[in-house]
Coordinates of N, CA and C in Angstrom, one line a residue:
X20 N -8.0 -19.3 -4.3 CA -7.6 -17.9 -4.3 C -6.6 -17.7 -3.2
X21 N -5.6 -17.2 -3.5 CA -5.2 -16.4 -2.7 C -5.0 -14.9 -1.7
X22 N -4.2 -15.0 -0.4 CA -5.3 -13.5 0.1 C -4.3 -12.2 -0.5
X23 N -3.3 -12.6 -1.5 CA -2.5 -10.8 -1.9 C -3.5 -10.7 -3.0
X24 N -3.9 -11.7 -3.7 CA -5.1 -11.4 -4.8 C -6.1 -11.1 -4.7
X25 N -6.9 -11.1 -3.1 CA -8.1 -11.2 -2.7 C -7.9 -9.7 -2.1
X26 N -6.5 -9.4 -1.4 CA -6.7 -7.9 -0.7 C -5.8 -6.8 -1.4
X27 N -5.3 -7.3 -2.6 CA -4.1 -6.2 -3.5 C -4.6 -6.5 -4.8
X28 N -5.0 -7.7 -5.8 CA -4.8 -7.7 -6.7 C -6.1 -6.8 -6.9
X29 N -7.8 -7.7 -5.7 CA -9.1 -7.0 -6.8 C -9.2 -5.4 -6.7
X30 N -8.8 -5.1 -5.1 CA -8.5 -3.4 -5.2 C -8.1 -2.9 -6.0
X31 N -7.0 -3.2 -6.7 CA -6.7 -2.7 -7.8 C -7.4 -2.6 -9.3
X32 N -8.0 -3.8 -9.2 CA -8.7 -3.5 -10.3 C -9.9 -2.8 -10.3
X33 N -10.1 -3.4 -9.1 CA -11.9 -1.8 -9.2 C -11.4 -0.8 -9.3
X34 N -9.7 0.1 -8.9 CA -9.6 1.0 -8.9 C -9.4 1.5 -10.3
X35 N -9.1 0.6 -11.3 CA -9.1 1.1 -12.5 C -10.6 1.0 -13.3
X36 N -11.4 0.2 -12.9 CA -12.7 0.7 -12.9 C -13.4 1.7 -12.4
X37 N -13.5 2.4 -11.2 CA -13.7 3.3 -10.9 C -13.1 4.7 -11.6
X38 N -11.8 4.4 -11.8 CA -11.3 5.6 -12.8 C -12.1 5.8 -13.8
X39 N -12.6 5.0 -14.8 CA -13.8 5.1 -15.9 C -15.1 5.6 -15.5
X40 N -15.3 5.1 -14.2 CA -17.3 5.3 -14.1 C -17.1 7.1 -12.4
X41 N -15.3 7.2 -12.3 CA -15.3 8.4 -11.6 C -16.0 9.9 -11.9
X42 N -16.9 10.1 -13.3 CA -17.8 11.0 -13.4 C -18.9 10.9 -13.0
X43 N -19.8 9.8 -12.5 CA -20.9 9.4 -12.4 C -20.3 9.2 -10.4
X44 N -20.1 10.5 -9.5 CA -19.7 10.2 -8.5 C -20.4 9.6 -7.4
X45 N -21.5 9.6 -7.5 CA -22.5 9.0 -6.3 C -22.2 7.7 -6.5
X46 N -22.1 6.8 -7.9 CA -22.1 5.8 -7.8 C -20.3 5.0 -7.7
X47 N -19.5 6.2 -8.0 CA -18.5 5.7 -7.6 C -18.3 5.1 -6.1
X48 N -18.6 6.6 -4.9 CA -18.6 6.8 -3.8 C -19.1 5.1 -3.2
X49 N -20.5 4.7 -3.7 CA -20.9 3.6 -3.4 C -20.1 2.5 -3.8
X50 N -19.6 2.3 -4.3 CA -18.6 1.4 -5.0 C -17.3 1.2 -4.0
X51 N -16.6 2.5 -4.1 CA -15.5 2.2 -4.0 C -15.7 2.0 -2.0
X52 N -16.6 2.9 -1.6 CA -16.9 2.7 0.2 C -17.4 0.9 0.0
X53 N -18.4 0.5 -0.6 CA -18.5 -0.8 -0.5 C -17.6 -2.3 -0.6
X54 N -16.7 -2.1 -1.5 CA -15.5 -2.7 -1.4 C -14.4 -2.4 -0.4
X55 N -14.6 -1.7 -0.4 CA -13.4 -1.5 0.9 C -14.1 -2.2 2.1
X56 N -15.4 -1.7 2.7 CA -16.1 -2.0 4.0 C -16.2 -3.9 3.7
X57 N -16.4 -4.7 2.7 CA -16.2 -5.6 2.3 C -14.9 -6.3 2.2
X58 N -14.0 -5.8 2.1 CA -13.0 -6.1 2.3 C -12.2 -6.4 3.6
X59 N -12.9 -5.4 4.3 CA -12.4 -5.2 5.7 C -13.1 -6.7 6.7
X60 N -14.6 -6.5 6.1 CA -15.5 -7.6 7.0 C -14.7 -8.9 6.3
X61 N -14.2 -10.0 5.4 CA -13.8 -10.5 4.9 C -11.9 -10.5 5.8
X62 N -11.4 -10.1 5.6 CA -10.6 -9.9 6.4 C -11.0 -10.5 7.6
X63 N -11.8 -10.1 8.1 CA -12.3 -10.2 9.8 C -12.8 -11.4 10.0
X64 N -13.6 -12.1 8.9 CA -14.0 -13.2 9.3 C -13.8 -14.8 8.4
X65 N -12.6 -14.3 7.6 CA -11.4 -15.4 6.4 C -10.5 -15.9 7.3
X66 N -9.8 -16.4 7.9 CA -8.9 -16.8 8.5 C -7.9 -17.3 7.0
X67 N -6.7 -17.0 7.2 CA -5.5 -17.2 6.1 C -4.9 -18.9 6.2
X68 N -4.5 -19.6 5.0 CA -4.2 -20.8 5.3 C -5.2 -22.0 6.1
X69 N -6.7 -21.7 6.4 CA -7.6 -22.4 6.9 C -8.8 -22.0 6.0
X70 N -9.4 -23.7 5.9 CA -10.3 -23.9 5.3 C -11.8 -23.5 5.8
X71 N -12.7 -22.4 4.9 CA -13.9 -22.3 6.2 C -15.1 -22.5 4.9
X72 N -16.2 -23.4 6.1 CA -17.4 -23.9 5.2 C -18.1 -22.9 5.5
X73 N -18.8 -22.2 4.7 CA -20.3 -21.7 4.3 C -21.4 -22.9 3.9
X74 N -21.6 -23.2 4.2 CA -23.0 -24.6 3.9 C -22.4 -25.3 2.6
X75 N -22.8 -24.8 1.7 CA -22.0 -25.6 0.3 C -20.8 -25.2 0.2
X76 N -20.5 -23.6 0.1 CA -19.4 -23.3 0.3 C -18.1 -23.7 0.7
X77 N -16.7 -23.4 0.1 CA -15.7 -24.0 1.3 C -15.0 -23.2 0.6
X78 N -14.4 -22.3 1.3 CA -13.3 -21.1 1.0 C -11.5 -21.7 1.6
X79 N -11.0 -21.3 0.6 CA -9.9 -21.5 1.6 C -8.3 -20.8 0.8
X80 N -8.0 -19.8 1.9 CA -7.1 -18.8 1.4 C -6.2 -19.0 1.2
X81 N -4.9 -19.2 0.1 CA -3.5 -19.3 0.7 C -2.9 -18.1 1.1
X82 N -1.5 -18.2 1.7 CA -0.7 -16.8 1.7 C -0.5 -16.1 1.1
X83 N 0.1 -17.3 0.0 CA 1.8 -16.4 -1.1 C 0.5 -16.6 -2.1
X84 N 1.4 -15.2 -3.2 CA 1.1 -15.3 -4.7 C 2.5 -14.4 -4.7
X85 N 2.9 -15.3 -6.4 CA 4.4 -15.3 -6.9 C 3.9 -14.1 -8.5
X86 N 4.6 -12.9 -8.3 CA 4.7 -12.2 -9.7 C 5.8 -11.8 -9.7
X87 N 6.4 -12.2 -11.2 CA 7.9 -11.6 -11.3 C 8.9 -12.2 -10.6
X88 N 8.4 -13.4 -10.1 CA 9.6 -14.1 -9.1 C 9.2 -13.3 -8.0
X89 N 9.0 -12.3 -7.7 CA 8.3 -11.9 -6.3 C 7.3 -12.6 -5.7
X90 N 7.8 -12.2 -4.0 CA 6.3 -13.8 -3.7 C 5.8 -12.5 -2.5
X91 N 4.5 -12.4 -2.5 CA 3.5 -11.5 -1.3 C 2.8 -12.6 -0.7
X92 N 2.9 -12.5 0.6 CA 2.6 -12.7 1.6 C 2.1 -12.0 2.4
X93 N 0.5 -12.8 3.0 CA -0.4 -11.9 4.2 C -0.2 -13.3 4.8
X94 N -0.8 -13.3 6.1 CA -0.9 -14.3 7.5 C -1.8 -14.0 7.7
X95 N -2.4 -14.9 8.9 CA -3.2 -14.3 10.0 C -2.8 -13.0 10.8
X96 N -1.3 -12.8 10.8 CA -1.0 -11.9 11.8 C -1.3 -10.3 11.0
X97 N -1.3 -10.4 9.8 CA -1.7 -9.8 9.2 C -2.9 -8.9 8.9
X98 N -4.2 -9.8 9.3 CA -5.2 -9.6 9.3 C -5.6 -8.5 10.0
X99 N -5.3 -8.1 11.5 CA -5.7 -6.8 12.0 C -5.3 -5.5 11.0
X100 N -4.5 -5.4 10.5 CA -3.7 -4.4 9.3 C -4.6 -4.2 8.8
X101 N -5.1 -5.6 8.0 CA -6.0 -5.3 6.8 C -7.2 -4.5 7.0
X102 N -7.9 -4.9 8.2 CA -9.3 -4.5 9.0 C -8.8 -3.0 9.1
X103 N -7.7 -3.0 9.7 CA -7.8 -1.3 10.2 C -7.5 -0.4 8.5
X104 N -7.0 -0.8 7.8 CA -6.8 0.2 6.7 C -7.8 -0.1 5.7
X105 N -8.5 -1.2 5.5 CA -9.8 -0.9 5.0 C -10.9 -0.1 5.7
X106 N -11.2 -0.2 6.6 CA -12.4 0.4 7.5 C -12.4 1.5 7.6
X107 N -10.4 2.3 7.6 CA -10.3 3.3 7.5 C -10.7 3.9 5.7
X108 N -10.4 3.4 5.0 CA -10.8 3.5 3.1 C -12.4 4.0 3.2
X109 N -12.7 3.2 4.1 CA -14.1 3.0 3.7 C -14.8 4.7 4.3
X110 N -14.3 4.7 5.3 CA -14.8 6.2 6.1 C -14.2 7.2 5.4
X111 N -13.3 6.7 4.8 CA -12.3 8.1 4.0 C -13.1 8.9 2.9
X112 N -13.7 6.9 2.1 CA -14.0 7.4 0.7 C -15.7 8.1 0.9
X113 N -16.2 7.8 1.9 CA -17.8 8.1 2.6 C -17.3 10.0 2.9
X114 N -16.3 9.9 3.7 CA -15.9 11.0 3.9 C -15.7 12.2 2.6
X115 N -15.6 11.8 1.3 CA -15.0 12.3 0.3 C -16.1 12.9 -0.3
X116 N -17.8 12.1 -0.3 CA -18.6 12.9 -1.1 C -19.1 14.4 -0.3
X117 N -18.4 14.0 1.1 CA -19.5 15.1 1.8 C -18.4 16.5 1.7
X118 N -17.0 16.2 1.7 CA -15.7 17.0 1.8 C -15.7 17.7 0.2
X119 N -16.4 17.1 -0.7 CA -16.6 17.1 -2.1 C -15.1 17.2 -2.8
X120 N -14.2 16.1 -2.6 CA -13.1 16.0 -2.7 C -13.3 15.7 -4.7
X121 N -12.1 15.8 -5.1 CA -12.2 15.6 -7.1 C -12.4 14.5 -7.3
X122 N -13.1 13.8 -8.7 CA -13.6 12.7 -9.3 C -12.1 11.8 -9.0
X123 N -10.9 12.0 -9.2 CA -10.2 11.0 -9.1 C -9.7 10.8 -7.8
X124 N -10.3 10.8 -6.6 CA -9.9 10.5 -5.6 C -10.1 9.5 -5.2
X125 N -11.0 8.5 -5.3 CA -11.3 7.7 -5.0 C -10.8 6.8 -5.9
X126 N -10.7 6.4 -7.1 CA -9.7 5.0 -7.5 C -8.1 5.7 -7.4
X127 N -7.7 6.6 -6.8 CA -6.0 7.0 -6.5 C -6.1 6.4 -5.0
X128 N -7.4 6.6 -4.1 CA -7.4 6.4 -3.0 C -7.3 4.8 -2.9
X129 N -8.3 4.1 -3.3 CA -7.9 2.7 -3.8 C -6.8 1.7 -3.8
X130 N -6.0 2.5 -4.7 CA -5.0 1.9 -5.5 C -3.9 2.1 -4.1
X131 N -4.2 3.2 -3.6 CA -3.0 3.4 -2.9 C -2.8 2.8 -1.7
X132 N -4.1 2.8 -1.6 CA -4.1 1.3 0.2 C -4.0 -0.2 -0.4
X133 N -4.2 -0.4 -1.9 CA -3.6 -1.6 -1.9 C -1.8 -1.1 -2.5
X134 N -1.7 -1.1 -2.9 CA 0.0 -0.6 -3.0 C 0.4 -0.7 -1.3
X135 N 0.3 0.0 -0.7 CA 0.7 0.0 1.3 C 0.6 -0.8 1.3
X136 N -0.7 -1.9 1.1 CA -0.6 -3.3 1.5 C 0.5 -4.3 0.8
X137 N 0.5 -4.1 -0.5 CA 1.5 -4.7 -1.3 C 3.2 -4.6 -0.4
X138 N 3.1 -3.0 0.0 CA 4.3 -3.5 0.5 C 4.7 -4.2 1.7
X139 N 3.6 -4.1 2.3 CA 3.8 -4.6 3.5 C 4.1 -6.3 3.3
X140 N 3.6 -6.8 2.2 CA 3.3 -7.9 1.9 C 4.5 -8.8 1.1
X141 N 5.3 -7.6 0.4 CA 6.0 -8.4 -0.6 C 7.7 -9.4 0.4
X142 N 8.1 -9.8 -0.4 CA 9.5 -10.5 -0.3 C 10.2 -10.4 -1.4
X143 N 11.8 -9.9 -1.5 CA 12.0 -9.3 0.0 C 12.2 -8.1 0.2
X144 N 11.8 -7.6 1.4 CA 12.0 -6.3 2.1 C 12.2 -5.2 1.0
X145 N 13.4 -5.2 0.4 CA 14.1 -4.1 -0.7 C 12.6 -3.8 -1.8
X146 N 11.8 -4.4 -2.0 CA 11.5 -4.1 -2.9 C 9.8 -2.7 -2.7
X147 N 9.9 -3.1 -1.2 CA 8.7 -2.2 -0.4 C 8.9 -1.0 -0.8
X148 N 10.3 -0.8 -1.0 CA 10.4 0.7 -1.6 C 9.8 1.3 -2.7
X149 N 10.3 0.7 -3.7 CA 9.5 0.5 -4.9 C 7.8 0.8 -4.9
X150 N 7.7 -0.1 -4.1 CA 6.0 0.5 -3.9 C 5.6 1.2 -3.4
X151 N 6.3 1.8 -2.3 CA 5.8 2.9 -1.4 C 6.0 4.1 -2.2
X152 N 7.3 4.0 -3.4 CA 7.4 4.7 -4.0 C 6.4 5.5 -4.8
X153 N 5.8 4.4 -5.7 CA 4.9 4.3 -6.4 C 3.1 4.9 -6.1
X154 N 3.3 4.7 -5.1 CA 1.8 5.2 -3.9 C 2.1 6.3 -3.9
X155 N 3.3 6.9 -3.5 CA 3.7 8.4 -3.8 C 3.5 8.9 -4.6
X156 N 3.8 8.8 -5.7 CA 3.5 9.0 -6.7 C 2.2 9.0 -7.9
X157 N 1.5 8.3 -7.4 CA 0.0 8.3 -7.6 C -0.7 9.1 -6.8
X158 N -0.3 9.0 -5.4 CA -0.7 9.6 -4.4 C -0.7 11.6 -5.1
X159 N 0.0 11.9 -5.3 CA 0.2 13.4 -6.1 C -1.5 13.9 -6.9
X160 N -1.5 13.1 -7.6 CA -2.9 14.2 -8.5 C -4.4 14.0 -7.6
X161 N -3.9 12.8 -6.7 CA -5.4 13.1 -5.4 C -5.1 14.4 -4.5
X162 N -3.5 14.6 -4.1 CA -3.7 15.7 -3.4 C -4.2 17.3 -4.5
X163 N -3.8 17.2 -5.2 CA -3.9 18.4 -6.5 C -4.5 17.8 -7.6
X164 N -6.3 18.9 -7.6 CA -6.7 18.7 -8.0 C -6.8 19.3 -9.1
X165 N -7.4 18.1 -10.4 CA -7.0 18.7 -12.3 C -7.0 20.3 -12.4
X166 N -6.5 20.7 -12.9 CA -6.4 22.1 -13.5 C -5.5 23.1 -12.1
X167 N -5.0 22.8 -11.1 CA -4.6 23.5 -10.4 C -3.2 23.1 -10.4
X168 N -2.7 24.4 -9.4 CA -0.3 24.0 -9.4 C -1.0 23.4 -8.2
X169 N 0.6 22.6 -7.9 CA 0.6 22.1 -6.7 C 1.7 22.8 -6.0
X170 N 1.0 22.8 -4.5 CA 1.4 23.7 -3.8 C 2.6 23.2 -2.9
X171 N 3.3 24.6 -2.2 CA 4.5 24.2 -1.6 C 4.6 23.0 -0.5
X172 N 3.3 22.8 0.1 CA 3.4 21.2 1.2 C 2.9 20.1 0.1
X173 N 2.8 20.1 -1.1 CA 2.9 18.6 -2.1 C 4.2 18.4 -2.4
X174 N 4.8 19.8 -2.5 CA 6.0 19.1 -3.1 C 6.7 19.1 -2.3
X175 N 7.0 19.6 -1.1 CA 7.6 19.3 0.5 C 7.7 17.5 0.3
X176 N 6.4 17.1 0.4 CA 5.8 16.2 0.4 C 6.5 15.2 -0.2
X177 N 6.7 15.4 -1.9 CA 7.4 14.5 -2.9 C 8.7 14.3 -2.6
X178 N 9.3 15.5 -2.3 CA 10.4 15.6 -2.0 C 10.8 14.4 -1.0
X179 N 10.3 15.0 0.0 CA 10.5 14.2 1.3 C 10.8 12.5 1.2
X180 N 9.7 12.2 0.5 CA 9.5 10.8 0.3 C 9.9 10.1 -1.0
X181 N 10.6 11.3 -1.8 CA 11.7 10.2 -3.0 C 13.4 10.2 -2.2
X182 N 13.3 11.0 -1.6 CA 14.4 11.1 -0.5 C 14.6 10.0 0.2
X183 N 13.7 9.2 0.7 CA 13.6 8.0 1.7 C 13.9 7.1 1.1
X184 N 13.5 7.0 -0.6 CA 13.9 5.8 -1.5 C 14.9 5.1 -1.4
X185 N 16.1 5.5 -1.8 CA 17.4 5.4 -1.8 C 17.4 4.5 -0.9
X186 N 17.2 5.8 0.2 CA 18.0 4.9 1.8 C 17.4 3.8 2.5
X187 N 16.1 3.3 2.0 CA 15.4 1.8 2.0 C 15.9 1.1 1.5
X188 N 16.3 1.6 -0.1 CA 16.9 0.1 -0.9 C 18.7 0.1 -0.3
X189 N 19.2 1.3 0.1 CA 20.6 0.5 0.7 C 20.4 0.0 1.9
X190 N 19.4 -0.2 2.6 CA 19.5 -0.6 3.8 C 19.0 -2.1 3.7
X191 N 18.1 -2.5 2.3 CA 17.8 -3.5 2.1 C 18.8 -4.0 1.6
X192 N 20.2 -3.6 0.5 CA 21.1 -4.3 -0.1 C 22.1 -4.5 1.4
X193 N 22.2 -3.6 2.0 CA 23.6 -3.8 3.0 C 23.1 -5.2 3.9
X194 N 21.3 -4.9 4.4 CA 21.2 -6.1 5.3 C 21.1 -7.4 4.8
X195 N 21.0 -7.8 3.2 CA 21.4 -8.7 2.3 C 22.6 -9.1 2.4
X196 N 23.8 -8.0 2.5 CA 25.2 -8.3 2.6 C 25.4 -8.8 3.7
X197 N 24.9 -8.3 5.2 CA 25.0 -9.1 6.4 C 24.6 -10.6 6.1
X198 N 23.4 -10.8 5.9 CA 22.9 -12.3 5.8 C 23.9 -13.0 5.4
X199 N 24.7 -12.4 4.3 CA 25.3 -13.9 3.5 C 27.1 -13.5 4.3
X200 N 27.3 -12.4 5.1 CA 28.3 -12.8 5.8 C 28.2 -11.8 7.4
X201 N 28.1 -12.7 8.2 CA 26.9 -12.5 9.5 C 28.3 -12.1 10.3
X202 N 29.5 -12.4 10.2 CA 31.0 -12.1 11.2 C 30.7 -10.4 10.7
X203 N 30.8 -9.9 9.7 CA 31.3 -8.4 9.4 C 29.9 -7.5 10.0
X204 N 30.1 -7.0 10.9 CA 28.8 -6.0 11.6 C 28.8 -4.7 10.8
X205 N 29.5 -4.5 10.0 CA 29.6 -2.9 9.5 C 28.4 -3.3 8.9
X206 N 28.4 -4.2 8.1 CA 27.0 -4.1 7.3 C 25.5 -3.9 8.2
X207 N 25.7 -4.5 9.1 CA 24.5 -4.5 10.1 C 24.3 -3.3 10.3
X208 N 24.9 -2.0 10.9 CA 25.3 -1.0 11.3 C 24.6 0.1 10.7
X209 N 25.3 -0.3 9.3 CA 25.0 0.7 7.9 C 23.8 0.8 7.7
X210 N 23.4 -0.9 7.7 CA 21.7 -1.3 7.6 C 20.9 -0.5 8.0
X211 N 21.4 -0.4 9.6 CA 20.6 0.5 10.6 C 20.5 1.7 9.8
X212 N 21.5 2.4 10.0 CA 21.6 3.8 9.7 C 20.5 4.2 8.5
X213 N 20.8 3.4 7.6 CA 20.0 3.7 6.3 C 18.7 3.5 6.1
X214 N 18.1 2.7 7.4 CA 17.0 2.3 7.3 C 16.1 3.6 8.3
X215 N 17.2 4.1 9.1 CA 16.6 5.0 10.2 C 16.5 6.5 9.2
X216 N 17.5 6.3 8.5 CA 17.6 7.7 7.7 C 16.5 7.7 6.7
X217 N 15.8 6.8 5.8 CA 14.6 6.0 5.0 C 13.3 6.5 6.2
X218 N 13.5 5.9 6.8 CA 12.2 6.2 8.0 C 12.2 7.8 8.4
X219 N 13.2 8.6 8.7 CA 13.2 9.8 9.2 C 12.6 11.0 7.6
X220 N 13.0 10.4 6.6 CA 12.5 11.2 5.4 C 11.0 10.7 5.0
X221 N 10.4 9.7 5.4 CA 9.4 9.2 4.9 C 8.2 9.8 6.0
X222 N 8.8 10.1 6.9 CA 7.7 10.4 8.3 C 7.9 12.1 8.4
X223 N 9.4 12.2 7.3 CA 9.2 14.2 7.4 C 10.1 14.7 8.6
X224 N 10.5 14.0 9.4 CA 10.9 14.3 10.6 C 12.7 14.6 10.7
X225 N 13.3 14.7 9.2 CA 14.9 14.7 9.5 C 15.1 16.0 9.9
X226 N 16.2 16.2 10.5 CA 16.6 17.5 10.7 C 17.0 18.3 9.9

């Protein structure tokens, strides 16, 4: 097994199981808090690229997994990430029956910490957009729940962060263009800019 399959692919799939059994919420809440808190301890005690015996057992993680010619990558260095944004899932989703948050919160909640992980993970860089993209946009019917409008800080919200899109993937094509000719700095430059302008829309903070 791999660890983008072990911490992006199965998230994902409980989260589309959970979407099915999200009426029956007590047992979601248990579910979805349980995988995650599971996920987190696993993380903590898997080391990536090393072989570890359990008695008969013998586990042993690789990095990469390749889709679409895309290749995801976690490390060890990785691992603290993982621990903190599961552990945080797990208090969120515990957090949700008492907040009495809507049935589909928890597999959007899901899906969306593996997506963040995804992007953190993939190669190369340009394509993190895309996913962060995408979390965004899932992310929408957890804040607004069925049968209501969404209000003026959701769509502040959408706005803000399809705004950032753009300027991640030209910052990823320009710093592509530097690589393959490392004399011309404009590209480097532009890189910057576009990447700072991507970060300033995504965090809400442009002027």
């Amino acid at each position: 097994m791999s660890a983008p399959l072990l911490w992006i692919g199965i998230p994902l799939i409980i989260a589309i199981v959970l979407w099915f059994i999200s009426r029956r919420r007590l047992a979601a809440v248990f579910v979805a808090s349980g995988v995650s808190l599971a996920l987190a301890l696993l993380a903590w005690l898997l080391p990536i690229e090393q072989s570890v015996t359990w008695g008969p057992l013998t586990v042993d993680l690789g990095s990469a997994l390749v889709i679409l010619g895309r290749r995801f990558v976690l490390s060890n260095a990785d691992r603290p990430i993982l621990i903190l944004m599961y552990v945080f899932g797990t208090c969120w989703f515990l957090g949700a029956r008492v907040a009495g948050a809507h049935r589909y919160f928890l597999p959007i909640g899901l899906s969306m910490i593996a997506l963040l992980i995804a992007a953190l993970a993939v190669e190369p860089f340009l394509y993190a957009a895309l996913l962060v993209e995408t979390a965004v946009l899932i992310n929408i019917p957890m804040l607004v729940p069925p049968g209501q409008r969404a209000g003026q800080g959701v769509l502040r919200f959408l706005i803000f962060q399809s705004l950032a899109f753009p300027f991640v993937l030209l910052a990823g094509w320009t710093s592509a263009v530097y690589e393959a000719n490392p004399v011309d700095t404009r590209f480097l430059s532009l890189a910057i800019l576009f990447l700072g302008l991507g970060f300033s829309f995504w965090l809400a903070v442009f002027p």
